[in-house]
Coordinates of C-alpha atoms in Angstrom, one line a residue:
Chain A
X1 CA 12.2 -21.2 -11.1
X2 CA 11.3 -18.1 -12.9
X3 CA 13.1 -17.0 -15.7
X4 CA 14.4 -13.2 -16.0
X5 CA 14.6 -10.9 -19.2
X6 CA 17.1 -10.5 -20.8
X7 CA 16.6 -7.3 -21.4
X8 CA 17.4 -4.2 -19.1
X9 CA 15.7 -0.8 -19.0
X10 CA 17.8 1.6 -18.0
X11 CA 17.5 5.1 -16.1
X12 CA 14.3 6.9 -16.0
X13 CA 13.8 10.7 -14.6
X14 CA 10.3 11.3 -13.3
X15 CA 10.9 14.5 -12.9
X16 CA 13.3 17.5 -13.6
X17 CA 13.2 18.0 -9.8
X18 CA 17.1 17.9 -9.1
X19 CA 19.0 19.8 -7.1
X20 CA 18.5 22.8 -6.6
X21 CA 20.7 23.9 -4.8
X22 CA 20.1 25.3 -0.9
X23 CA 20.0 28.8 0.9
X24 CA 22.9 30.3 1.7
X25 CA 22.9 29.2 5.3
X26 CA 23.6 25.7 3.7
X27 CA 27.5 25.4 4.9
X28 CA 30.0 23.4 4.7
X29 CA 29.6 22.5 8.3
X30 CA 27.9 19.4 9.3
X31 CA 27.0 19.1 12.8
X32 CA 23.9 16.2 13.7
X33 CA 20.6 18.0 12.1
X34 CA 20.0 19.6 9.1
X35 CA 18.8 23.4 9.0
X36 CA 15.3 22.9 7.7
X37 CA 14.6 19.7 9.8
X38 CA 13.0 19.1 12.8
X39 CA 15.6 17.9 15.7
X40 CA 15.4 13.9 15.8
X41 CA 16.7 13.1 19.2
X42 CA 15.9 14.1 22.8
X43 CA 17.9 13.9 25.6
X44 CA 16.7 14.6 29.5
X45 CA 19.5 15.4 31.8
X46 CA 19.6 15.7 35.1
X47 CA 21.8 18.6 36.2
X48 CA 24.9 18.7 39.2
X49 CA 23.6 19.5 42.4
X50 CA 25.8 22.1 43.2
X51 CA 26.8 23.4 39.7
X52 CA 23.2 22.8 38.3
X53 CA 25.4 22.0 35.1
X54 CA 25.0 19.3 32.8
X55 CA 27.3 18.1 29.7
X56 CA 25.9 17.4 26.1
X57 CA 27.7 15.4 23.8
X58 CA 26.5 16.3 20.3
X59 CA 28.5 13.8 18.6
X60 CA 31.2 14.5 15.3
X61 CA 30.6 17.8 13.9
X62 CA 32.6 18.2 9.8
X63 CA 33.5 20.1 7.5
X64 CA 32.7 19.4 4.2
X65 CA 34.1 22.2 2.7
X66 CA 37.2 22.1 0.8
X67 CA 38.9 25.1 3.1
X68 CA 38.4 25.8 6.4
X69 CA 35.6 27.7 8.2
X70 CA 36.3 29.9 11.3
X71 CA 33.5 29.5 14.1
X72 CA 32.4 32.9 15.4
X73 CA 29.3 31.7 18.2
X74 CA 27.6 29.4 19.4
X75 CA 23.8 30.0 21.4
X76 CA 21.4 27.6 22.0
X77 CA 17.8 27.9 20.3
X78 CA 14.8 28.7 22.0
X79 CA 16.3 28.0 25.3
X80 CA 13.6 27.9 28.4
X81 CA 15.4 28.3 31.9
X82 CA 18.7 27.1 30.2
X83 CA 21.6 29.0 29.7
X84 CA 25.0 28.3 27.8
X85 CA 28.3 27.3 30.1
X86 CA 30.7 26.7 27.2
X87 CA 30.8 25.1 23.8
X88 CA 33.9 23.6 22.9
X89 CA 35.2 20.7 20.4
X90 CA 37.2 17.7 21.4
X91 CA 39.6 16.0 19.0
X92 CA 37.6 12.7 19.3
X93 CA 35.1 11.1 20.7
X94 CA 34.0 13.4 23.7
X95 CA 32.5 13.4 27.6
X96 CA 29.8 11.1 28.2
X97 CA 26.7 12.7 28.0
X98 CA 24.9 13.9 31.6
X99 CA 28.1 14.1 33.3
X100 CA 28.6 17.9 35.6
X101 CA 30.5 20.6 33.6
X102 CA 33.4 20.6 33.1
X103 CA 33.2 16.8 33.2
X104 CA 36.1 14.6 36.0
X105 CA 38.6 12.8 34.2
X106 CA 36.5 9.7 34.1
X107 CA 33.7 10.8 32.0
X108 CA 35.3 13.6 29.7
X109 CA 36.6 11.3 27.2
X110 CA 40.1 10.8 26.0
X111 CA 40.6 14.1 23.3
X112 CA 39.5 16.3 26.4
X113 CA 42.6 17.7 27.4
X114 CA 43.3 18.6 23.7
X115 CA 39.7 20.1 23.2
X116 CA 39.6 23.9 21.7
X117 CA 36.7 26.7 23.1
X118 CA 34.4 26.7 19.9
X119 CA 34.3 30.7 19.1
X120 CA 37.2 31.5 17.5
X121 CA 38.1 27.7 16.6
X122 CA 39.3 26.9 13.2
X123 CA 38.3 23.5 11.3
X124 CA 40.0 22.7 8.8
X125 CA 38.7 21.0 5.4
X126 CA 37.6 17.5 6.0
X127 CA 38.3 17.5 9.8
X128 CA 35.7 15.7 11.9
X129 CA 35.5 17.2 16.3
X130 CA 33.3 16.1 18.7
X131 CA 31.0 19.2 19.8
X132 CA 30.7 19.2 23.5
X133 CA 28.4 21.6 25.7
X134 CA 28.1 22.8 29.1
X135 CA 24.8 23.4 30.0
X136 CA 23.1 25.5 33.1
X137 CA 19.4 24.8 34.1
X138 CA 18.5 27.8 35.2
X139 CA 14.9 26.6 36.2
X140 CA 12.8 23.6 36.6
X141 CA 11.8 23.4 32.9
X142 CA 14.9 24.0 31.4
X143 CA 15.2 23.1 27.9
X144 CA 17.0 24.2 24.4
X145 CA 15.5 22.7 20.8
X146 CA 19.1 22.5 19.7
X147 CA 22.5 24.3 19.6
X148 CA 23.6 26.5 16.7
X149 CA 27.6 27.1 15.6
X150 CA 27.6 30.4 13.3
X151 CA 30.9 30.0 11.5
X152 CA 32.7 31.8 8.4
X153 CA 34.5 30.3 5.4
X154 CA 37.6 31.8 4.2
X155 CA 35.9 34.3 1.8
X156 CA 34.0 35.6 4.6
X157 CA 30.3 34.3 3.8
X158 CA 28.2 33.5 7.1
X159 CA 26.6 30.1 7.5
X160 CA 25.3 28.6 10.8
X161 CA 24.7 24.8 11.4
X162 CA 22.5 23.3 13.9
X163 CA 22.1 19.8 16.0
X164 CA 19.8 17.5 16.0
X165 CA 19.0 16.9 19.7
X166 CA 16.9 18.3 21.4
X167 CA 17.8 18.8 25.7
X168 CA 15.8 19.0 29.0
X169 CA 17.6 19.1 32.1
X170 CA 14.9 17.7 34.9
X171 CA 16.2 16.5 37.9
X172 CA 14.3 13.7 37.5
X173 CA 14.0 11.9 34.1
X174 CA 13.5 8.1 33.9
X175 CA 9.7 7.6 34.7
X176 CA 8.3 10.9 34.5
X177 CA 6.8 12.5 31.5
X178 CA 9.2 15.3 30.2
X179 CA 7.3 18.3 29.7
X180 CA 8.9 19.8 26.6
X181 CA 8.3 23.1 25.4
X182 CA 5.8 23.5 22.4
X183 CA 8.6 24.2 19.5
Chain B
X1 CA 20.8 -6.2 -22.7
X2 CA 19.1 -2.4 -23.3
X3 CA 15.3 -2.8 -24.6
X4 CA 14.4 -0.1 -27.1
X5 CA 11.2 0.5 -27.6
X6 CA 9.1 -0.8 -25.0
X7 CA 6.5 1.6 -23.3
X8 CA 6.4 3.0 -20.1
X9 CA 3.8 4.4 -18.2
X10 CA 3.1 5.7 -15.0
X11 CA -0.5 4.9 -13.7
X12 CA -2.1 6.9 -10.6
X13 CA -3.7 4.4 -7.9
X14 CA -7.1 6.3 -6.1
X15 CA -6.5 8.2 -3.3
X16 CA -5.8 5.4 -0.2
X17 CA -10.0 6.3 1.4
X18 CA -11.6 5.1 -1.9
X19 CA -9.1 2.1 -2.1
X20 CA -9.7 1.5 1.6
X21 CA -13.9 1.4 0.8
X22 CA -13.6 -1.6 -1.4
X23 CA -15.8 -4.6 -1.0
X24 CA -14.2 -8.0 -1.9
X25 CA -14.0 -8.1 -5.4
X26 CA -14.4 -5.1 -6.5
X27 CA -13.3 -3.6 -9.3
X28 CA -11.3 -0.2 -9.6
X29 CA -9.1 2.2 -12.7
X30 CA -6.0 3.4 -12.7
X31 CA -5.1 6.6 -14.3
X32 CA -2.6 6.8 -16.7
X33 CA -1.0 10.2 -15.7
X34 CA 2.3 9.8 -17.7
X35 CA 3.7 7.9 -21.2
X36 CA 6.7 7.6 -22.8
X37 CA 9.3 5.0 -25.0
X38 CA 12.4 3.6 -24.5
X39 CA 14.8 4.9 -26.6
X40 CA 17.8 2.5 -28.1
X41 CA 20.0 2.1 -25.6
X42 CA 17.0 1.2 -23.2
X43 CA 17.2 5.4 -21.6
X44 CA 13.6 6.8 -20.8
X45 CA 12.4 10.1 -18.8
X46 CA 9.4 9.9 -17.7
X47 CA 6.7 13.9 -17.1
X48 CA 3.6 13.8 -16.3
X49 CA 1.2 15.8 -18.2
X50 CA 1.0 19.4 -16.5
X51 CA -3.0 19.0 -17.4
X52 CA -3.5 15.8 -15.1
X53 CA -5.2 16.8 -11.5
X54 CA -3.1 14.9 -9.5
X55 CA -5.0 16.2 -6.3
X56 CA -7.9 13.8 -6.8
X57 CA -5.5 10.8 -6.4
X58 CA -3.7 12.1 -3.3
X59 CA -4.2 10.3 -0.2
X60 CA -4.1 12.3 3.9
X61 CA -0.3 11.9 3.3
X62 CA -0.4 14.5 0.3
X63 CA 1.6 12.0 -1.6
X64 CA 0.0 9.9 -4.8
X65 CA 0.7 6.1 -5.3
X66 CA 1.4 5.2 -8.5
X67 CA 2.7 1.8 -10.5
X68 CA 5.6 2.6 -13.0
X69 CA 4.5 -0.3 -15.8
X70 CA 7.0 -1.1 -19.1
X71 CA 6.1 -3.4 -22.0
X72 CA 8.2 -4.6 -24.3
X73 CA 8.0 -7.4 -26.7
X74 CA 10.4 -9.5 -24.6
X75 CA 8.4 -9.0 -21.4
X76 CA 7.2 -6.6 -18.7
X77 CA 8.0 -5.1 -15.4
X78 CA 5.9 -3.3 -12.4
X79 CA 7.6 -1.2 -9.4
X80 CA 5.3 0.6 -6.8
X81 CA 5.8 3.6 -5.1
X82 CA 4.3 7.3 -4.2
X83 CA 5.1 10.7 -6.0
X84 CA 4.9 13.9 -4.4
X85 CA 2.4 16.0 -6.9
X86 CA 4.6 18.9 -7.3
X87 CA 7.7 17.2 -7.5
X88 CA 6.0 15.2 -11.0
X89 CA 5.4 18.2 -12.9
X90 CA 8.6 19.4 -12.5
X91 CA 8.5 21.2 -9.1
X92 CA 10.6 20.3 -5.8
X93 CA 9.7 18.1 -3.1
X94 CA 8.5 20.0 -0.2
X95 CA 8.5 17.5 2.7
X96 CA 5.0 17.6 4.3
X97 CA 4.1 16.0 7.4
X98 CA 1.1 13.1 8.1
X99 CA 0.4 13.5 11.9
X100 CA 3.3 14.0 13.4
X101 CA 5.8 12.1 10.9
X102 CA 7.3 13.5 7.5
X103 CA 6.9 11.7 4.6
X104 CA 8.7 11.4 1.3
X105 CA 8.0 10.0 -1.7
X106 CA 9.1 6.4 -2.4
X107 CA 9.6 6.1 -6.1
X108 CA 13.2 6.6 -7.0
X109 CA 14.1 9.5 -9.4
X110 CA 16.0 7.1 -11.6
X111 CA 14.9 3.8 -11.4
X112 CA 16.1 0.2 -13.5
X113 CA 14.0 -1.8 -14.0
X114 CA 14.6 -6.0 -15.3
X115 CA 11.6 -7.5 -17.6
X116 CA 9.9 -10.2 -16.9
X117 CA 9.5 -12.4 -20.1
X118 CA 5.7 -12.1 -21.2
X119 CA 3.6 -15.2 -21.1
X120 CA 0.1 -16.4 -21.9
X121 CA -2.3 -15.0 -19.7
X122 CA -5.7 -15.8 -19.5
X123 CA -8.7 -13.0 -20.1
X124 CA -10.2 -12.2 -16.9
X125 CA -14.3 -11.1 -17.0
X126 CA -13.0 -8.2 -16.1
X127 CA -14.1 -5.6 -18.5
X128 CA -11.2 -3.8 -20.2
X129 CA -11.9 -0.5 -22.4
X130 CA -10.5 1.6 -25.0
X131 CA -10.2 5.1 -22.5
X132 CA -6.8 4.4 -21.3
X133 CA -7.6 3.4 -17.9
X134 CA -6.5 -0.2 -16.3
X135 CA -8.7 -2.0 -14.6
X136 CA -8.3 -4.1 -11.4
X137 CA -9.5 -5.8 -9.2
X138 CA -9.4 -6.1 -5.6
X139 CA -9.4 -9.1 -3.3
X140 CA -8.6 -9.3 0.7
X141 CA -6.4 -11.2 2.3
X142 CA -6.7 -10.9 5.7
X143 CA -4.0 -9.3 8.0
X144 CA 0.1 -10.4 8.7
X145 CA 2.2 -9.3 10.9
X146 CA 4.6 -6.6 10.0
X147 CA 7.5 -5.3 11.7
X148 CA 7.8 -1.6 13.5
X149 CA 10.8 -2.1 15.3
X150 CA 13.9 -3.7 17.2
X151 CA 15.7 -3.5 20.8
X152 CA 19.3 -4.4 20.7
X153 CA 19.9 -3.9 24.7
X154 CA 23.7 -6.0 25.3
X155 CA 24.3 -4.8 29.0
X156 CA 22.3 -4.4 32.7
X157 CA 21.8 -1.3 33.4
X158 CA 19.4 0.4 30.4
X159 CA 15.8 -0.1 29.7
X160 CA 14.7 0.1 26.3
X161 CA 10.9 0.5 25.3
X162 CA 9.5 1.0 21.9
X163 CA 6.7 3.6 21.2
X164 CA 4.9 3.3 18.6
X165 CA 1.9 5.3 18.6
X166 CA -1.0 6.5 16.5
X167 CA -0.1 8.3 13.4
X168 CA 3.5 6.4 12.8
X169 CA 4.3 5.7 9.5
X170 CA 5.7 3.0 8.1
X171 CA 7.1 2.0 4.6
X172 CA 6.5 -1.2 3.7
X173 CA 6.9 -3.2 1.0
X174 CA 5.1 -4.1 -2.2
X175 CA 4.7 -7.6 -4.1
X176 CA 4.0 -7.9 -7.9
X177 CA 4.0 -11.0 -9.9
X178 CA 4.1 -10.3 -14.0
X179 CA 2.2 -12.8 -16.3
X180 CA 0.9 -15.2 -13.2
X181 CA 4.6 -15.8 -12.9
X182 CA 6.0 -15.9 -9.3
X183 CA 6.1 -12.8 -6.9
X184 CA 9.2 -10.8 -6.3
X185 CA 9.8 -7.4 -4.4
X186 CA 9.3 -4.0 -6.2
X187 CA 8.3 -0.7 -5.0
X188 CA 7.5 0.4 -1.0
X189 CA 4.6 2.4 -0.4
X190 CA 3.7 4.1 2.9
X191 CA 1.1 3.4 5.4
X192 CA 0.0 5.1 8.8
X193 CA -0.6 3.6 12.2
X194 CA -4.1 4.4 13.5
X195 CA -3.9 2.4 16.6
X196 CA -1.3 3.3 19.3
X197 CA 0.8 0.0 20.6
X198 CA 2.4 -1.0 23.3
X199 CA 5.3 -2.7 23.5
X200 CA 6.5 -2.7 27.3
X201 CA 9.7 -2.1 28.6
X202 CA 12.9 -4.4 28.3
X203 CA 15.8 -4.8 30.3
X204 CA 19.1 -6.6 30.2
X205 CA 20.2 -8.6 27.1
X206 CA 16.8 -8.1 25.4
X207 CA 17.1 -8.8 21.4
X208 CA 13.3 -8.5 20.0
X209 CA 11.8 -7.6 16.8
X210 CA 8.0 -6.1 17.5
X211 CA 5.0 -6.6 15.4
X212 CA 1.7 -5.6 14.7
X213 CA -0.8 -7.0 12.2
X214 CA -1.7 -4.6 9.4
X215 CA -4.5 -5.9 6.6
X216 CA -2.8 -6.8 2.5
X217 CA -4.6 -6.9 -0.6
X218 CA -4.3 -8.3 -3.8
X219 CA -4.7 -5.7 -6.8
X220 CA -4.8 -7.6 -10.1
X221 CA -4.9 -6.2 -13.1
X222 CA -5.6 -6.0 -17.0
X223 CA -4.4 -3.4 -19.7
X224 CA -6.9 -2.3 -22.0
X225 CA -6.3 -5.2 -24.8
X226 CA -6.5 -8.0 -22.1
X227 CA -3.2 -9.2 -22.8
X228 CA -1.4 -8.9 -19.8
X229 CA -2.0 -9.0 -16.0
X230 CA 0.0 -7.7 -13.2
X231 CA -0.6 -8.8 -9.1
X232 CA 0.4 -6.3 -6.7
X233 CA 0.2 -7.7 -2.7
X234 CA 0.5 -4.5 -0.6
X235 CA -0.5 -3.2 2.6
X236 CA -4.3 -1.9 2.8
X237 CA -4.9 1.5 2.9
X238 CA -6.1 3.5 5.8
X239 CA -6.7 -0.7 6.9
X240 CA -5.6 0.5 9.9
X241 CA -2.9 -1.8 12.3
X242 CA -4.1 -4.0 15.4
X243 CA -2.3 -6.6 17.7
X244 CA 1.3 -6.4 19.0
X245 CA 3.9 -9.3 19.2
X246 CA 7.8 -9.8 20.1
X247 CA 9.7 -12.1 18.7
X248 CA 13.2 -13.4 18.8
X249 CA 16.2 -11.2 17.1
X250 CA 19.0 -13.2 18.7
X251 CA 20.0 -14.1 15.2
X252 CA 20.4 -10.7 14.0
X253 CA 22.7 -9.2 17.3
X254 CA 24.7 -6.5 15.7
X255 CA 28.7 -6.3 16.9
X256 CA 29.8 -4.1 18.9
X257 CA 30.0 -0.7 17.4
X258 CA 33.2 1.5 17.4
X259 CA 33.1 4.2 19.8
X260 CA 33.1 6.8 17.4
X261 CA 29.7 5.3 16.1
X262 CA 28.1 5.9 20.4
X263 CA 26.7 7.9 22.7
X264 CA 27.7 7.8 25.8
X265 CA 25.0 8.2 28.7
X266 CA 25.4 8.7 32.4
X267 CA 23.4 7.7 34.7
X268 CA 19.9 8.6 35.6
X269 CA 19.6 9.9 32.2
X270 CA 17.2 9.2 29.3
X271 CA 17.6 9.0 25.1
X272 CA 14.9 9.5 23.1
X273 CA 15.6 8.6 19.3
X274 CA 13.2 10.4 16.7
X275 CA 12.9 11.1 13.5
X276 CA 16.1 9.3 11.4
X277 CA 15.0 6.9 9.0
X278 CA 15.6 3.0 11.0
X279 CA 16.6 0.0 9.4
X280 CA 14.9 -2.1 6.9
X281 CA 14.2 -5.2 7.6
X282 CA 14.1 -7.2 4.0
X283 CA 11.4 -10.0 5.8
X284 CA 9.8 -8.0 8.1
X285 CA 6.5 -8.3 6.6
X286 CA 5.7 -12.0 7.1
X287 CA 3.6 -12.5 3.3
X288 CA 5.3 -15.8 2.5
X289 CA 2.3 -17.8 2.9
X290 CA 0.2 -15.5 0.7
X291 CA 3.1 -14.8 -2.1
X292 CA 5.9 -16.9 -1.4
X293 CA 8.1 -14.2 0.0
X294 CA 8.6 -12.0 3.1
X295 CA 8.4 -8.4 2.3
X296 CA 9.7 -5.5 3.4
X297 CA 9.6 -3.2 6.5
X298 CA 10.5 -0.2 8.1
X299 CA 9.4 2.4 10.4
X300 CA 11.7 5.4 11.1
X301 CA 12.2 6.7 14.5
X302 CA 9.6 10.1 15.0
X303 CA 7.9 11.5 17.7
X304 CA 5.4 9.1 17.2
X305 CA 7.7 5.8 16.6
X306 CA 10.0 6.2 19.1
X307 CA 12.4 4.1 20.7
X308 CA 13.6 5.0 24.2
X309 CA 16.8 4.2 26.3
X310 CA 16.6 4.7 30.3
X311 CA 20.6 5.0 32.0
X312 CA 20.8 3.5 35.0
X313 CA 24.2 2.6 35.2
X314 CA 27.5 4.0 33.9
X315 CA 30.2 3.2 31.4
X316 CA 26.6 2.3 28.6
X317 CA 26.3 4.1 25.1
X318 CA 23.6 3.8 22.9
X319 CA 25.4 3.3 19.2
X320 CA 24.0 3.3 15.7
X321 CA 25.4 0.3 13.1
X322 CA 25.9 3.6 10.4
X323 CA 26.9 6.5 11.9
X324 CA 26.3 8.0 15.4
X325 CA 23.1 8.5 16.7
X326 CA 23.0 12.0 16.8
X327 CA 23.7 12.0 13.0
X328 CA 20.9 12.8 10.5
X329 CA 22.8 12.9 7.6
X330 CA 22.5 10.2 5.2
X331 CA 22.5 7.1 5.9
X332 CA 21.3 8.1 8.9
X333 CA 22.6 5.7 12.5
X334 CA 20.6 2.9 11.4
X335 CA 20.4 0.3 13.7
X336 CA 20.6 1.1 17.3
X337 CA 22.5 -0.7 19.5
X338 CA 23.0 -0.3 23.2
X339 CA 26.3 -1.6 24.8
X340 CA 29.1 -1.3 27.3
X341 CA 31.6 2.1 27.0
X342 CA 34.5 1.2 28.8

């Protein structure tokens, strides 16, 4: 058995490093990815037939913030052959991901019918939605690096926040290499 | 009980290539690069001198591995880790990338530490000098198998593979014994796949930890008086990983996860997980026949350590045992697990 000291050092600092506090496009709003990283997930989904839509499921997005922020757009970055349906959050939990937009009964989750379009929707401090999107392939390498809500506190400063997954809509995607775009 | 007093030092390992081009028994120095006391109530802050060129310590990763020592009267203590150069004298961490992963320093910013009562050691013939630098030596120990992942798969209907693939880094975990006194876990330090592994594809109820082999050494080593030894058992550097394995992980199922910790997938769709940090697994370096102990390991989800999820059926989620997956935020999903969505 080895014996331990008694005594205890406490507490060291290696550095003044800190924090040092983010860019202003730091928000409130927390939505999957952070701003300056990379996305860390990546979904392929294969669109409707007819619609060529597809649903994402971003998962919770929160605020933070201690009063509420005002979403003013949403856009999808560096989108290749994919275009934007609608962006809207759902009370809780949210449609199952790679279902046709807007998504039957069966796959849209219980908080659907209470969901709210995203532009113009207000979150209020500490409330967590679900951030659901319909997507459009719009060619057969459709693909967005993430989704971006721009949204305002209640003084009026601008802040965006971004996901962290990363989508492909093929029309086939288990057992075929996705060809992503170079991001 | 605080200890005032005792002295702390931070000593720079070489850069990871000239560690890596050891013979067996070799000996090496580590730089002291910082120096302080304790005060009374057992508080120190620890700078590096501004004068020190770190860059000739920093290994491919851009990071520098160092070992945080503290003597004291009533014993000593070692912890392992890497320091980003800029964030030591003062600057901010600026996240830098080795391959395709990013890496972060693993020493904590504020870091206690318990002594380990000093004891009688015996000198060594290796030579100790009055410059400030510790000497060590080096001694191989051949390679043990180290975990790099798990699939958790509790339904038909979704495939599950792990990818782990050249450049994937890994943060394992570091053994050091005080005074020839028995080993215990301090400190991680990070080490890079160079060999790409497969692991296959699973199917229905699959609950496997995977493994590759990666090479440990044993550092030990003498401060200038020859008073005092410390053993540190750690992955080799650039040593490189070889060899894949699965083994059981039917004792370590997770539960089923709430629904508002899941993704829910239709079919014919696929999941890749990235970057987020994955779990640690507190034994999955198996060392306990070379120190006693299993140490630690982990290898976060990238672009290069991925795991992947194949839908085939509906009413299947893929969860995390932390938060969702699509989450990034601290503490990231941790686990994954895939199960039904009713």
């Amino acid at each position: 058995m080895r014996a331990r000291g008694c005594a205890a050092l406490l507490a060291v600092l290696l550095a003044v490093a800190g924090c040092s506090g983010g860019p202003a496009r730091h928000g409130p709003l927390l939505a999957g990815g952070g701003v300056d990283a990379e996305p860390h997930a990546r979904d392929c989904l294969p669109p409707d037939g007819r619609t060529r839509t597809s649903t994402t499921n971003a998962g919770p997005v929160t605020n933070e913030g201690s009063g509420p922020v005002t979403v003013t757009g949403v856009s999808l970055v560096n989108p290749v052959e994919m275009g934007l349906v609608e962006a809207v959050f759902v009370p809780e939990e949210g449609p199952v991901n790679g279902a046709v937009y807007p998504p039957p009964p069966d796959e849209a989750g219980e908080g659907w019918p209470d969901r709210v379009v995203a532009p113009g929707a207000v979150l209020g401090p500490g409330e967590e939605w679900w951030f659901a999107v319909g997507l459009r392939s719009e060619g057969p390498a459709a693909a967005t690096e993430r989704i971006r809500i721009d949204y305002e506190d209640a003084d009026g400063r601008a802040y965006y926040a971004l996901t962290g997954t990363s989508v492909a809509m093929r029309e086939q995607c288990i057992g075929v290499e996705i060809d992503w775009p170079d991001w | 009980m605080p200890s005032g007093g005792a002295v702390v030092r931070l000593l720079a390992w070489p850069a990871g290539r000239e560690l890596a081009s050891l013979e067996d028994g070799d000996t090496f120095t580590l730089t002291p690069i910082a120096r302080t006391s304790t005060d009374s109530d057992g508080h120190y802050e620890l700078r590096v001198d501004p004068s020190v060129d770190l860059g000739r310590f920093e290994s491919e990763d851009g990071l520098v591995e160092v070992s945080l020592d503290v003597q004291a009267p009533e014993g000593q203590a070692s912890y392992q880790g890497t320091v980003a150069p800029e964030e030591a004298l003062g600057g901010t961490f600026s996240s830098r990338a080795a391959g395709d992963e990013v890496v972060e320093p693993s020493l904590p910013s504020e870091l206690d530490l318990t002594l380990e009562p000093a004891g009688s050691v015996a000198r060594s013939d290796v030579p100790a000098d009055d410059d400030g630098l510790v000497h060590a030596q080096y001694v191989n120990l051949g390679v043990r198998w180290t975990n790099v992942g798990a699939l958790f798969i509790k339904v038909t209907g979704v495939w599950g593979e792990l990818q782990h693939l050249s450049g994937a880094n890994a943060e394992l975990g570091v053994g050091v014994a005080s005074n020839n006194g028995s080993y215990s876990a301090s400190g991680t330090v990070n080490r890079a796949s160079d060999t790409t592994i497969g692991f296959g594809r699973h199917g229905r109820y699959t609950y496997r930890f995977f493994d590759t082999q990666r090479p440990y050494a044993r550092y030990t080593r003498w401060n200038c008086s020859g008073t005092r030894s410390t053993s540190t058992v750690q992955p080799l550097a650039y040593g490189g990983n070889a060899g894949a394995r699965s083994r059981s992980a039917s004792a370590h199922i997770p539960p089923n996860q709430p629904r508002s910790r899941c993704a829910p997938y239709a079919p014919r769709t696929i999941h890749d997980q990235t970057v987020t940090k994955a779990s640690t697994w507190a034994t999955g370096a198996k060392t306990s026949s070379l120190i006693g102990i299993d140490l630690s390991a982990r290898t976060g989800y990238s672009n290069t350590a991925k795991t992947r999820f194949d839908f085939v059926e509906a009413g299947r989620a893929v969860c995390g045992t932390r938060n969702h997956p699509a989450q990034r935020t601290e503490p990231g999903p941790g686990t994954l697990v895939v199960q039904m969505y009713p």
